[in-house]
Short mmCIF file of C-alpha atoms and ligand atoms in Angstrom, two decimals:
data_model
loop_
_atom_site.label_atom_id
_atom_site.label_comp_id
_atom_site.label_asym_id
_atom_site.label_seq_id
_atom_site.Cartn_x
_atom_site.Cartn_y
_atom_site.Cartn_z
CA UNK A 1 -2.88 -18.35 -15.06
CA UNK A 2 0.64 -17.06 -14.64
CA UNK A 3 3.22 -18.94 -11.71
CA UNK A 4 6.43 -17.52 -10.71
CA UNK A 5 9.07 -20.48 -10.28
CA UNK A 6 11.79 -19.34 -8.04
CA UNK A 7 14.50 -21.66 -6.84
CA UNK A 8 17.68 -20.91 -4.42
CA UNK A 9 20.42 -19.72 -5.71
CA UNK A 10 22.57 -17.95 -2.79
CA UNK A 11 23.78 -14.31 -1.81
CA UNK A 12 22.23 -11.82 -3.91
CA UNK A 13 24.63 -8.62 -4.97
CA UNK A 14 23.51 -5.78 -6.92
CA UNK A 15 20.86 -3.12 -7.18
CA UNK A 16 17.22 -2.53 -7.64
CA UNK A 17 15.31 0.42 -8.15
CA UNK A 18 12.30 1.51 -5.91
CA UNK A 19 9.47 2.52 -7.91
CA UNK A 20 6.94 5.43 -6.83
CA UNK A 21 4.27 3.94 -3.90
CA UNK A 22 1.33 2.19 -5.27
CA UNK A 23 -0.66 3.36 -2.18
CA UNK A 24 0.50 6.90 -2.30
CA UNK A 25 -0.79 6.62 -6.31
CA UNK A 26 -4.22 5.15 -5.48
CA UNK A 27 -4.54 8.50 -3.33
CA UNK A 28 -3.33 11.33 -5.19
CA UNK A 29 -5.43 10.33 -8.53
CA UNK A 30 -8.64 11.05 -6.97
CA UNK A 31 -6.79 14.37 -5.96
CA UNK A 32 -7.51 15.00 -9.69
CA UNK A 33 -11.83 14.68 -9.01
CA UNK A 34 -11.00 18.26 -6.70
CA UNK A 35 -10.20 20.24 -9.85
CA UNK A 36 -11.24 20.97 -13.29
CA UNK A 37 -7.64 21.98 -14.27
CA UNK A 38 -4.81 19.24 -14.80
CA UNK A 39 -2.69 16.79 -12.51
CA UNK A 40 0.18 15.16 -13.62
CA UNK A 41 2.18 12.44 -11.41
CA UNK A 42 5.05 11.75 -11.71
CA UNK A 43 7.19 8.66 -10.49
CA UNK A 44 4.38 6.54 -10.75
CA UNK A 45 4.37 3.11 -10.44
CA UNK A 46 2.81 0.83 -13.62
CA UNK A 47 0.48 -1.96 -11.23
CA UNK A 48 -2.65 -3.33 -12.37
CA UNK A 49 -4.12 -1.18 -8.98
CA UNK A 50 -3.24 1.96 -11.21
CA UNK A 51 -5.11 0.69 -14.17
CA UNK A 52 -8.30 0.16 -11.42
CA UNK A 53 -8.25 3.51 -10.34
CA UNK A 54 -7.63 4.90 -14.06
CA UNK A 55 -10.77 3.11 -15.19
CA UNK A 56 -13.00 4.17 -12.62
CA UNK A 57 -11.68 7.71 -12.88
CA UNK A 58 -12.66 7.44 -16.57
CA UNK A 59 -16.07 6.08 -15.55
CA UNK A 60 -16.53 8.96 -13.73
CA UNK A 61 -15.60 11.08 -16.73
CA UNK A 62 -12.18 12.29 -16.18
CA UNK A 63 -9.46 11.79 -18.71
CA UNK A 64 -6.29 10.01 -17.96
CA UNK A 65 -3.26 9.50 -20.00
CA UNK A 66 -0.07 7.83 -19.65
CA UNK A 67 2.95 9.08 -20.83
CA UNK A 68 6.77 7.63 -20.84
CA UNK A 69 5.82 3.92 -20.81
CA UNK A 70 2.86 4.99 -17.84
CA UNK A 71 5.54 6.69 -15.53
CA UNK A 72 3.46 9.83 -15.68
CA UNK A 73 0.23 10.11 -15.69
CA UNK A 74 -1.90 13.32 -16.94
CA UNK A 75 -4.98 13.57 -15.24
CA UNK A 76 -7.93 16.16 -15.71
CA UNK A 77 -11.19 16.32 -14.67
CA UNK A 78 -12.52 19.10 -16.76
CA UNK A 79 -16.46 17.79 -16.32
CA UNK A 80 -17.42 15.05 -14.28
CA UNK A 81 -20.53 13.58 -16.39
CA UNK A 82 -21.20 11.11 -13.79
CA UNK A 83 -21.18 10.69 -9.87
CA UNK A 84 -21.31 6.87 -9.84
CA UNK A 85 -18.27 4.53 -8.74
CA UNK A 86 -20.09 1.00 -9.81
CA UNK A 87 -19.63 -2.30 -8.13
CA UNK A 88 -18.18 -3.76 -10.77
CA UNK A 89 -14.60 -1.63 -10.26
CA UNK A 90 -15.03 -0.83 -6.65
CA UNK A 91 -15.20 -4.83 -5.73
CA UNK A 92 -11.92 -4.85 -7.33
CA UNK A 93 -10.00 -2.49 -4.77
CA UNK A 94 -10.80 -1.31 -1.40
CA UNK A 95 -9.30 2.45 -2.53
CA UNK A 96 -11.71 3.04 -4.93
CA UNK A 97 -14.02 4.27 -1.63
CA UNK A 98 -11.42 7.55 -2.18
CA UNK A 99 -13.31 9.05 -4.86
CA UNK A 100 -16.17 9.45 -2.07
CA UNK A 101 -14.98 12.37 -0.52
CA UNK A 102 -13.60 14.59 -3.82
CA UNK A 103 -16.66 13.97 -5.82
CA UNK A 104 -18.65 15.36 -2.72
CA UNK A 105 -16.59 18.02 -2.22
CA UNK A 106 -16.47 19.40 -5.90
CA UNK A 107 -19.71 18.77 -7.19
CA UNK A 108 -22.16 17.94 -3.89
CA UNK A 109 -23.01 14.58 -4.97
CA UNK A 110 -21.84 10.82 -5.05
CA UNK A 111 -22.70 7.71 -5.25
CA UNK A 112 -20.29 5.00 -4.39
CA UNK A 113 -20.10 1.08 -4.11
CA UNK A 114 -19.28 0.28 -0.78
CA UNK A 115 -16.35 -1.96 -1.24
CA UNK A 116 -17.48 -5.42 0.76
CA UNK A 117 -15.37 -7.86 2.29
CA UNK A 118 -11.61 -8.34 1.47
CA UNK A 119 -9.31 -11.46 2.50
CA UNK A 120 -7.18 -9.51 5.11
CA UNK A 121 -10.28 -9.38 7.27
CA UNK A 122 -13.85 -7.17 7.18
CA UNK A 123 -12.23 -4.12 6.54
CA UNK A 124 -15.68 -1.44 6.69
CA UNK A 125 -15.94 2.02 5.87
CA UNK A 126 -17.73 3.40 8.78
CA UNK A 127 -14.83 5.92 9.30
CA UNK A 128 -14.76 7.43 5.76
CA UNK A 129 -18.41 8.07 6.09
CA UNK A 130 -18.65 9.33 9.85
CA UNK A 131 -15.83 12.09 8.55
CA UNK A 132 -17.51 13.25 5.91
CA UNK A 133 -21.17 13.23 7.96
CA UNK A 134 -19.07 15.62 10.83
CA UNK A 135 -18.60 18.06 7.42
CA UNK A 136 -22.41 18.25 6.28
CA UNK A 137 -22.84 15.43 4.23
CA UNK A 138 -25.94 13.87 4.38
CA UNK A 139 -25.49 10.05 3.62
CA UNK A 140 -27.75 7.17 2.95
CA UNK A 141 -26.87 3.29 2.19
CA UNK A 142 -29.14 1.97 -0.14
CA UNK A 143 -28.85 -1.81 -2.10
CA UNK A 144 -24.80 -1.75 -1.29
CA UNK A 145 -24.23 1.96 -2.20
CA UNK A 146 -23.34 5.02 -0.45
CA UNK A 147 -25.30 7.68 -1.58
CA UNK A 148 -23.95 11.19 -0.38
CA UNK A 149 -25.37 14.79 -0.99
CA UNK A 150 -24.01 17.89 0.49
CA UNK A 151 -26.51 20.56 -0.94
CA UNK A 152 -25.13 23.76 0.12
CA UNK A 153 -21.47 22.41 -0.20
CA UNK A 154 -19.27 19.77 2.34
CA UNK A 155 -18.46 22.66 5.88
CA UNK A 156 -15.39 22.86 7.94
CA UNK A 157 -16.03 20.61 10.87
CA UNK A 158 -13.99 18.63 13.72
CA UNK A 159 -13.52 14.78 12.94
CA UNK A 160 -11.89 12.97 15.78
CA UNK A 161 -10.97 9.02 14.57
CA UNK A 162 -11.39 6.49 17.60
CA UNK A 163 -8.85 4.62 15.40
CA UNK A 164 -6.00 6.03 13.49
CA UNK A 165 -7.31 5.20 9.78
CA UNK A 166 -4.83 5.83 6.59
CA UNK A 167 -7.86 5.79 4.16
CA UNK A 168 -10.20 7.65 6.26
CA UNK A 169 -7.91 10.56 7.08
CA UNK A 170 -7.23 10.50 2.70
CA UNK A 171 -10.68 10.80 1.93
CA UNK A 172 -11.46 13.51 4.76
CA UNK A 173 -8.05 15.46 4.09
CA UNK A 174 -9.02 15.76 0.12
CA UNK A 175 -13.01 16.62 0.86
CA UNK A 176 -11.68 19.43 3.11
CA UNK A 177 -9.49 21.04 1.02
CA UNK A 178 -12.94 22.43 -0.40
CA UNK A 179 -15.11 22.71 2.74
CA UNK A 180 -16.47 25.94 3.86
CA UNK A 181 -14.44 26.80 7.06
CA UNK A 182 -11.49 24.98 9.23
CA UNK A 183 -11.17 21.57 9.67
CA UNK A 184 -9.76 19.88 12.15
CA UNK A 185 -8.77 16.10 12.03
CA UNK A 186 -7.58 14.82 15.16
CA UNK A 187 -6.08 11.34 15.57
CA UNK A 188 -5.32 11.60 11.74
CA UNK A 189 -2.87 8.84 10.17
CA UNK A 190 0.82 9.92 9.76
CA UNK A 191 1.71 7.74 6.88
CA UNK A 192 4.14 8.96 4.28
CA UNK A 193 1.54 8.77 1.64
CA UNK A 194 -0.79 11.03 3.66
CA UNK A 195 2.70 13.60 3.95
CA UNK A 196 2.82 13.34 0.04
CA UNK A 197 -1.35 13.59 -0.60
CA UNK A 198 -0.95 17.20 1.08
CA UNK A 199 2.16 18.33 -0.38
CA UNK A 200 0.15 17.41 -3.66
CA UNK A 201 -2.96 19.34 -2.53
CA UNK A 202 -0.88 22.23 -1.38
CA UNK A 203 0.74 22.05 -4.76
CA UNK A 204 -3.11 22.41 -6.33
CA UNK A 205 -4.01 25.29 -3.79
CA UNK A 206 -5.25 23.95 -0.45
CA UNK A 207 -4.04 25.31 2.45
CA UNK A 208 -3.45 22.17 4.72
CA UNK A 209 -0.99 22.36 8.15
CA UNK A 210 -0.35 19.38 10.46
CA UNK A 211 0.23 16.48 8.35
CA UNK A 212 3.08 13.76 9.68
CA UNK A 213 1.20 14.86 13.29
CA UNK A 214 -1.39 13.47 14.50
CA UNK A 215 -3.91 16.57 14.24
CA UNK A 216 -4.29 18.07 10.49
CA UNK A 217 -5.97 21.69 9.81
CA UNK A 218 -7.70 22.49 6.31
CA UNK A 219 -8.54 25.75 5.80
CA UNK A 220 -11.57 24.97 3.17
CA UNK A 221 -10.76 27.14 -0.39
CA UNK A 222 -13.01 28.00 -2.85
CA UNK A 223 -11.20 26.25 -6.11
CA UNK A 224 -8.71 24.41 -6.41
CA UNK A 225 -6.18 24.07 -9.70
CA UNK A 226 -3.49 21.87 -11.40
CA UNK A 227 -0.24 20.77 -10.22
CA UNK A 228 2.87 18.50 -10.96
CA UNK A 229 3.53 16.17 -8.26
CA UNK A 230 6.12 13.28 -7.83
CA UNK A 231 5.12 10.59 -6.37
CA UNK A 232 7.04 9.60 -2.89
CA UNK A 233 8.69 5.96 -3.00
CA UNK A 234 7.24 2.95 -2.01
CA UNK A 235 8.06 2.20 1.35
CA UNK A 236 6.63 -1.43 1.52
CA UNK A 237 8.18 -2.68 -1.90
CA UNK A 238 11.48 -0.81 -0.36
CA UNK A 239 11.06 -2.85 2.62
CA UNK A 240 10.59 -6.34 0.66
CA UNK A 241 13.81 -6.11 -1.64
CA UNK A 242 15.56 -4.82 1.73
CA UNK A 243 14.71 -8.56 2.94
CA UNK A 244 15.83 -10.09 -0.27
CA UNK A 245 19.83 -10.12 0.68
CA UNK A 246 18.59 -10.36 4.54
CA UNK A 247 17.08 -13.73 3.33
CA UNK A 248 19.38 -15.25 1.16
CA UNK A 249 22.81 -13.40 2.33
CA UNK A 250 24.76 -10.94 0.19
CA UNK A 251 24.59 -7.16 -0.08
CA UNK A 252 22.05 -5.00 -2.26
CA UNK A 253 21.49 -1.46 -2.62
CA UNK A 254 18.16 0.09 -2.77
CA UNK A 255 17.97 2.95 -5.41
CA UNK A 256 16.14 5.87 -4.26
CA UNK A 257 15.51 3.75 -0.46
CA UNK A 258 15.51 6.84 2.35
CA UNK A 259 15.47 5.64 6.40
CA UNK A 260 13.08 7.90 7.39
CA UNK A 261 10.39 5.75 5.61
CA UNK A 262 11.45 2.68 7.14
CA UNK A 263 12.76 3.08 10.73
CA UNK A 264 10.82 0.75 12.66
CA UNK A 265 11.49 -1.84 10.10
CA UNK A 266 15.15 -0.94 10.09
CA UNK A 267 15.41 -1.30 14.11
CA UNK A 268 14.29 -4.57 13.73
CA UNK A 269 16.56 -5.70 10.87
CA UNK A 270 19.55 -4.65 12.63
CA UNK A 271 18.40 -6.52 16.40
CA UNK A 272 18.10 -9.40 13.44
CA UNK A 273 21.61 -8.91 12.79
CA UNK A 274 21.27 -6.92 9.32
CA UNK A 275 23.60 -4.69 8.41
CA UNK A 276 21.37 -1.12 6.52
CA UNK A 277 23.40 1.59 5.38
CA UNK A 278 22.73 5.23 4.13
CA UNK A 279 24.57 5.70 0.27
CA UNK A 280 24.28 8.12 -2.11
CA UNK A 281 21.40 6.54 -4.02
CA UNK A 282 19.52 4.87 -1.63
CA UNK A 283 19.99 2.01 1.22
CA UNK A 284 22.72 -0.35 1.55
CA UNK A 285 21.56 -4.00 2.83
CA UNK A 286 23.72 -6.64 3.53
CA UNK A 287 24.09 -9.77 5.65
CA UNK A 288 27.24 -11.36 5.30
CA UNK A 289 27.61 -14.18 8.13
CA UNK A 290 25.50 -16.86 9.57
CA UNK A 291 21.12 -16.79 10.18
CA UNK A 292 19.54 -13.99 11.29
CA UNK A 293 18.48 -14.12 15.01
CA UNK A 294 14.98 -13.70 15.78
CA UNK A 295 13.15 -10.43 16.98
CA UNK A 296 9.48 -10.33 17.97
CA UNK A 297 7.39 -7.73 15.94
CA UNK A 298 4.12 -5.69 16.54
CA UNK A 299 2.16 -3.98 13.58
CA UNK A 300 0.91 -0.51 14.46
CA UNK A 301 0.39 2.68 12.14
CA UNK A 302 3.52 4.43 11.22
CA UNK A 303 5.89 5.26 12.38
CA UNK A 304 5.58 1.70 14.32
CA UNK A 305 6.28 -1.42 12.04
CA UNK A 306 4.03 -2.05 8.90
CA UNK A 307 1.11 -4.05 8.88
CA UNK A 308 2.18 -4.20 4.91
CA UNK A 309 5.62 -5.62 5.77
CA UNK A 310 4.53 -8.41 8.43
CA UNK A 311 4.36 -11.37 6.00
CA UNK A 312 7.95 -10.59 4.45
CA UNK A 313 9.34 -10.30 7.74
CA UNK A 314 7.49 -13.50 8.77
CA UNK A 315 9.53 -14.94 5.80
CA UNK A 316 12.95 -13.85 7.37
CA UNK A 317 11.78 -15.28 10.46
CA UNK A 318 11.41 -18.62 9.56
CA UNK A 319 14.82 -18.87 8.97
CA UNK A 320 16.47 -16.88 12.16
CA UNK A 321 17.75 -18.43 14.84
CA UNK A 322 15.64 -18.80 17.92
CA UNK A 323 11.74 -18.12 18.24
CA UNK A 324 10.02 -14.92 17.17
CA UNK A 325 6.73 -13.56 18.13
CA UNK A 326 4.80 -11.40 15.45
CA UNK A 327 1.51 -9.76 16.72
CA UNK A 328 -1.08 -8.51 13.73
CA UNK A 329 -3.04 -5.27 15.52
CA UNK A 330 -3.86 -3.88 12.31
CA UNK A 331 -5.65 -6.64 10.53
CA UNK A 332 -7.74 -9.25 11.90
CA UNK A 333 -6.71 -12.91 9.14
CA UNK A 334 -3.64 -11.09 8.01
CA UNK A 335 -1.50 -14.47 8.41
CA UNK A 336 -3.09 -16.55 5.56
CA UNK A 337 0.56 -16.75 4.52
CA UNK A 338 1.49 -19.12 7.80
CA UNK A 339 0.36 -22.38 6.13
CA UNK A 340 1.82 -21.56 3.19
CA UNK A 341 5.03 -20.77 4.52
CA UNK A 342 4.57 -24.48 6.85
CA UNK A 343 4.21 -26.03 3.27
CA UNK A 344 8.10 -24.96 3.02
CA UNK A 345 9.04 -26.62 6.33
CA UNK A 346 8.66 -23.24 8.04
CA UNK A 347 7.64 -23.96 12.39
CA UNK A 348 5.01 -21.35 12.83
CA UNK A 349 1.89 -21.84 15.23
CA UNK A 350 -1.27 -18.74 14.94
CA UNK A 351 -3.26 -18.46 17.34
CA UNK A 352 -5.69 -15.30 16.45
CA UNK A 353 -3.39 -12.25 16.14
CA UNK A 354 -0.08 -13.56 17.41
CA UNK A 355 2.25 -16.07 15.64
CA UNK A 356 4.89 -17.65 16.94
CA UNK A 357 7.73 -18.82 14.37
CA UNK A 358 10.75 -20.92 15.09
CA UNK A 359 13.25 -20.79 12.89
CA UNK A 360 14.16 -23.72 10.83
CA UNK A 361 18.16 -24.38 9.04
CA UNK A 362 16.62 -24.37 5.61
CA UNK A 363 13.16 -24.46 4.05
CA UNK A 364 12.05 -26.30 1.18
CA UNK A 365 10.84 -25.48 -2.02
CA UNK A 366 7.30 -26.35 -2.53
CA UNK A 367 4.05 -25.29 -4.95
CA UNK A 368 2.27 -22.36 -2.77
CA UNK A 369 -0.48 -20.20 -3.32
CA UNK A 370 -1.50 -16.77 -1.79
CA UNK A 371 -4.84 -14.89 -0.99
CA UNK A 372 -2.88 -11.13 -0.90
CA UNK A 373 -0.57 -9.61 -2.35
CA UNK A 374 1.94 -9.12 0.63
CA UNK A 375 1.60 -12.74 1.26
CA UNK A 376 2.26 -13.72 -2.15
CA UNK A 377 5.72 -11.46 -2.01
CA UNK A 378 6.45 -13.10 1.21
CA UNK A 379 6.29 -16.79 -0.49
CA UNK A 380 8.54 -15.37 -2.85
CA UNK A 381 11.04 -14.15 -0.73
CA UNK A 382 11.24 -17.48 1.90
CA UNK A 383 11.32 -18.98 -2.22
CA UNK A 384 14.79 -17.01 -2.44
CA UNK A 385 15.95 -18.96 0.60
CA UNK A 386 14.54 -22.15 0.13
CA UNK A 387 16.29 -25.55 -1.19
CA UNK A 388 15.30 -26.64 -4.93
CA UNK A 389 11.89 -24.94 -6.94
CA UNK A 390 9.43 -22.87 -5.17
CA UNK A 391 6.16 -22.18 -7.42
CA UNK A 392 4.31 -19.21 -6.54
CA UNK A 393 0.60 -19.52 -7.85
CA UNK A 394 -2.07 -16.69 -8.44
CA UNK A 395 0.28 -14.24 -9.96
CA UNK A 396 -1.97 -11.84 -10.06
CA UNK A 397 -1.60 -10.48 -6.68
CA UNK A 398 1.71 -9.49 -7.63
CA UNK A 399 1.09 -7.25 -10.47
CA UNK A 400 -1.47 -5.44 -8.18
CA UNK A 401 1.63 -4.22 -6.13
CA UNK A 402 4.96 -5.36 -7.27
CA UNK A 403 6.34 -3.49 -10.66
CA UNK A 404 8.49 -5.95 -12.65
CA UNK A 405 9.38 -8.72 -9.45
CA UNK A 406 10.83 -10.93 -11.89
CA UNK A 407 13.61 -8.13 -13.56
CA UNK A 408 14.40 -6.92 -10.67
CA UNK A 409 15.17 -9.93 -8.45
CA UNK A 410 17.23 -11.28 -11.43
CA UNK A 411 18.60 -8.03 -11.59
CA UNK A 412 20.37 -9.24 -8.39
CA UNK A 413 21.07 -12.92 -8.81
CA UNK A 414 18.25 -14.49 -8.02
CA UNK A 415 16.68 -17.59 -10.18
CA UNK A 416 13.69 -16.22 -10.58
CA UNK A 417 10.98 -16.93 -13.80
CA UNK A 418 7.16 -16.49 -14.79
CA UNK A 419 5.54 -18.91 -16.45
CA UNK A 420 2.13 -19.41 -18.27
CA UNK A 421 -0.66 -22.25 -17.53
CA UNK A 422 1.25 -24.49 -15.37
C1 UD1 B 501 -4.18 1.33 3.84
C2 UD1 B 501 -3.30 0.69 2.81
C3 UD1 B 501 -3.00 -0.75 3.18
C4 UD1 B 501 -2.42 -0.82 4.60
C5 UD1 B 501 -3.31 -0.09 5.58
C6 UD1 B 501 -2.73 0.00 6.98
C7 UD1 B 501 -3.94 1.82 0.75
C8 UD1 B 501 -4.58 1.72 -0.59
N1 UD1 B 501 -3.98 0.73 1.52
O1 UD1 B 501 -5.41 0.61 3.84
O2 UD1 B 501 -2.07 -1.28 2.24
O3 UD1 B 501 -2.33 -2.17 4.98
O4 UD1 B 501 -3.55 1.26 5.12
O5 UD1 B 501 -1.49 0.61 6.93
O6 UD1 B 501 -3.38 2.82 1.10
N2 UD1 B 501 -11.11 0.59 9.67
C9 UD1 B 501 -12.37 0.67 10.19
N3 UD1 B 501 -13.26 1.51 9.58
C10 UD1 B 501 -12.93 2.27 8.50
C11 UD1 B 501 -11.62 2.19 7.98
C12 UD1 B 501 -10.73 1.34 8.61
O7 UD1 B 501 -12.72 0.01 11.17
O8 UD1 B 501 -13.78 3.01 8.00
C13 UD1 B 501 -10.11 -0.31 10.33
C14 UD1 B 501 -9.59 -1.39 9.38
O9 UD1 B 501 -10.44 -2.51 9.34
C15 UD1 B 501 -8.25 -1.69 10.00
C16 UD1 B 501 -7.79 -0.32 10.54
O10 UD1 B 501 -8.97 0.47 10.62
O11 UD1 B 501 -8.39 -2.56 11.07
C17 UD1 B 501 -6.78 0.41 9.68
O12 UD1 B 501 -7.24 0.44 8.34
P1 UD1 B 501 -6.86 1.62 7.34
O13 UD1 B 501 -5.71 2.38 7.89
O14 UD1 B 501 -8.11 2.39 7.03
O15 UD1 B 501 -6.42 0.83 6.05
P2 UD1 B 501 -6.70 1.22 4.55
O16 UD1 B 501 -6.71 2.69 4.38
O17 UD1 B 501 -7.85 0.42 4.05
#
């Protein structure tokens, strides 16, 4: 199994391209299930996720091609020959639950794996499904499967969340686009990605109002068709290279990094004492003098501070100066990263959602190994900072999320390698 060996090497200086958002991705190709004409992406990040969702959009009998190295994908769904999303791909990824509610919609039928457990806490599905019960469908779960019919066709309906979900508003958002009749979501998610699933849909015919707000309207339609759609930038692996110079000093621009994706993470980089500034191509980050000084951080659903940018920012933590308090509300076990991070001589104390970090002068390299793929960027980043060899273990979690980490933190500087069976 692959390791990444990283070892400190001082300010970075240089740039790195932002690639197109993995999560925004794993959204708009089930988009594709809602027509029988073509959808092309553009932008698109190349992550083993992608290569999850391609395979279980084949399964389901849609063809998907990759063009210019797998920037672009074409996507069409001419005839779906079958309506079941099996275990064996689902377990892999949570999003795979997002076929759900655009198989329902188009054909009246689905059956789908329900995803199980995950190691950033239980993570259920009960939203997803009560959304698309307050639309008509009629659901039972039978020997870990969701089995949904609408026989007359998915209706307009009014689906309040009692908590604001980004996956459940997705799956509800794309099944209305071809509901009979309004539908209202209230308490919807205000992510980016959800912004860029509608433009997409809009793009393909739906007639969608309301999303960035908290309330979205679908006026159901009766078909939709194809579209070209780029796919927005990635505001969490923006965020992580943003804390690369705030780490390990020097100055780094961000190609294609806009503010408006990352403003509650930028508030709290500059209380830290890191300089972010708008350029032409992107975001400036730079940190010239001295540690960082600590700031206390609370995860909440944009626009407050990402629950996808917490273990990075626990990583610039460690080494600020003074004590910082960083409370998890999205994610019950979302600090699985703490211990690993104490391996490097980090002072950090959980106790069930809140931990409490104190920052150290320097951490120390040290073999670590990570249960998610945020946490495994976040060893990787403290690994920038450290003194002598860090050695990230289980890889893998990287390539889920993280397009060519290696290239582009050498890009700037850094000492970075991957290495085979160590
Ligand atoms: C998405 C992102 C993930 C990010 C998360 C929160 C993708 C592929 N993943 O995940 O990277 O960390 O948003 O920004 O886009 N919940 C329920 N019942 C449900 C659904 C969710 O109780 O049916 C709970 C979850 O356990 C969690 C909270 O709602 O506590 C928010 O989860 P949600 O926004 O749905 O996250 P995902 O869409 O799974």
């Amino acid at each position: 199994m692959d390791s990444i060996i990283v070892t400190g090497n001082g300010p970075l200086k240089g740039q790195i391209p932002i690639t197109g958002a993995k999560n925004a991705c794993l959204t708009l190709m089930p988009a594709t299930l809602l027509s029988e004409e073509p959808l092309t992406l553009t932008n698109a990040p190349r992550l083993s996720d992608i290569k999850t969702m391609t395979t279980l959009l084949q399964s389901l009998g849609a063809e998907v091609s990759q063009l210019q190295d797998g920037q672009v994908l074409v996507m069409s769904s001419h005839a779906l020959d079958n309506h079941v999303a099996d275990y064996d791909i689902v377990r892999k990824m949570r999003a795979s639950i997002l076929v759900l509610g655009p198989m329902l919609a188009r054909d009246g039928h689905a059956v789908v794996s329900l995803p199980g457990g995950c190691a950033i806490g239980a993570r259920p599905v009960d939203l997803h499904l009560k959304a698309l019960e307050a639309m008509g469908a009629e659901l039972e779960l039978k020997d870990g499967y969701v089995h949904a019919r609408a026989p007359g066709g998915l209706r307009g309906g009014v689906v309040d969340f009692p908590i604001v979900s980004v996956g459940a508003t997705e799956n509800a958002l794309m099944a209305a686009t071809l509901a009979k009749g309004t539908t209202v979501l209230k308490n919807a998610a205000r992510e980016p990605e959800i912004v860029d699933l509608a433009q997409c849909l809009r793009r393909m015919g739906a007639q969608i109002e309301g999303e960035g707000t908290h309330t979205i309207t679908i006026q159901g339609v009766d078909r939709l068709g194809g579209a070209t759609h780029p796919v927005v930038t990635d505001r969490i692996e923006l965020g992580t290279y943003m804390l690369a110079p705030a780490i390990c000093g020097g100055e780094v621009e961000l190609l294609g990094g806009r503010i408006d994706l990352v403003g509650a993470f930028c508030e709290k980089l500059d209380a830290a004492g890191v300089s972010v500034e708008e350029t032409a191509k992107g975001l400036k980050v730079s940190r010239k003098n001295g540690r960082v000084r600590s700031v206390d951080v609370v995860t909440e659903p944009f626009p407050g501070f990402p629950t996808d940018l917490q273990a990075q920012m626990m990583a610039l933590m460690c080494t600020a100066e003074g004590t910082s308090v960083l409370e998890e509300r999205i994610f019950e076990n979302r600090f699985m990263h703490a211990p690993e991070l104490i391996r490097m001589g980090a002072n950090i104390e959980v106790h069930g959602g809140v931990a409490t970090v104190t920052g150290v002068d320097r951490l120390k390299g040290a073999p670590v190994m990570a249960t998610d793929l945020r946490a495994s960027v976040s060893l990787i980043l403290a690994g920038l900072a450290a003194e002598g060899e860090t050695i990230v273990n289980r890889v893998y979690h990287l390539d889920r999320g993280y397009e060519h980490v290696v290239r582009k933190l050498e890009g700037v500087g850094a000492k970075i390698e991957r290495v085979s069976d160590r």
